[in-house]
Structures are given as structure tokens and as C-alpha cells.
Amino acid sequence: MFVYQDAATDGVTLPFETEGYIYDNGTLVHTTGGIGSSAIGRVEDIYNDTYRRIKARDNWSVPTESGFCFDGGIVTGSSTYTEEVSQSFALMPGRPALLVIQMRDAVDADEKTPLTKTLPRLRAQMDRLPAHYRILRQGKRTIARMDAEEVLFELKEGALTSYRFYLLAPGDKSTLAKPHTAIQLLLGASSPDLTPEHATSLVDETGALLTWDTLLNSLRLRPGAVSRQLPNAAE
């Protein structure tokens, strides 16, 4: 593991960058991060604790032990530090179809900012677009045993039809099995690089709603993940 500063400023204490490598069972894991100057004296203990718990895994195998999963591996054991996940999935390369999932530890403020409070901002974003929009569905639902809210937009711009679906689950700070979760599904999007035929959604309203519901209903708690209260336990 390497700990370094890539810049220096007189009179200003800058954070340190970290970079490390772990080789396990034929898999090379590359980590990057940062650490504040106040914790530099504990950097070895902090990273040794994390690195010793990293194991390689097959992405198609669902672990039955508690841990934080990542591409090609898992950090086993209970959570010690705040963790955050952001992942995007191109559902059909070459076409505007994207699924975005973001998770982090829930905090008190999350209860005060439900999706319904951000709806005016979402509407304002839609109003700035040249397309006409309508709300297909709006309200509460449950995902992975978590209370959530959703709002689903359909946009039409001439021959182009697109869908923007949003879900927000504030989570529960008392259990790491219920992280703050935000999900977006984008199907179709106006682009100067694509013809309307290729920019429009591949599915109609019924297909878009079915895709959304299928994806959300597939979210579940990973077996064994909650026994030791590890965050980001939904996959």
C-alpha cells in the first residue's frame, strides 16, 4: 500500500492519497482512497484491518457471509467505516438505456427529505426540456423490505418517447440492512448523435413499467448479510 500527497501548499494541511494492491486466488484487487492528516498515524492499522478481510469471489456466486461485495471480491465481516455505493448499468450498449443505483448509510436528515419534497425540482427539470411530459405513476411502495417512494415520468418529443423513473428509500439508521437507496431508470433520451429511431425507448409504456417493477422486485436482502449488520446488503 502507498500513502502519499500529490501536492503541497504552505500553511495548508492537505489530505493524503492512498493506493494499494491485494492478490488473492488469482485475482488482483486495486484500491484507491484518501485519509486525513489527523489519522495518518493510524493509517497502517486502518488499512491492515480492511485488507486482511478482502477475499476474491466469483461475481456469479452470492456470498452467505456478512460483507461488502464489490466487483470480483468481498470485504468480509461487520462494517467498521461509513460505506457508499454508486453503480450504473448500461442495459443495452449503444442505446440510451441506463439503470443507476446509489446506496449509503441512512442518517436522521433522510427522514425529512422524501421523494415527494423533491418532486417540484424534478418537475422544474422536466419543464426545461423541449419534450412534453406526464406522470405515469407516483406514490409509495416497498423494496427489499424498505419503505420507498417512486415517481415515473414519460416524455414525448415528436417521434421520440423516453421514460425517467425515480425511486427513493430513506432507509433506517438503526439497521445497516436498510441503507438510504436511490434508483433511477432512464429509457430513451434525445441525442444529437442518434436518430429518433435509435434514441427513442425500445419499450412502450407497458414494457417500461414492467421493466421497472421487475428490477425493483428483484432487489432482496442477501442471505447472511444482516446477521452481523453489514450495510448495502441488498443486491
Short mmCIF file of C-alpha atoms in Angstrom, two decimals, residues 62-66 222-225:
data_model
loop_
_atom_site.label_atom_id
_atom_site.label_comp_id
_atom_site.label_asym_id
_atom_site.label_seq_id
_atom_site.Cartn_x
_atom_site.Cartn_y
_atom_site.Cartn_z
CA VAL A 62 -23.79 -14.92 -3.85
CA PRO A 63 -21.86 -14.98 -0.53
CA THR A 64 -23.65 -16.29 2.54
CA GLU A 65 -21.39 -14.46 4.99
CA SER A 66 -21.67 -10.84 6.01
CA ARG A 222 -28.55 -11.20 0.62
CA PRO A 223 -28.70 -14.35 2.82
CA GLY A 224 -26.47 -13.89 5.86
CA ALA A 225 -25.78 -10.22 5.22
#
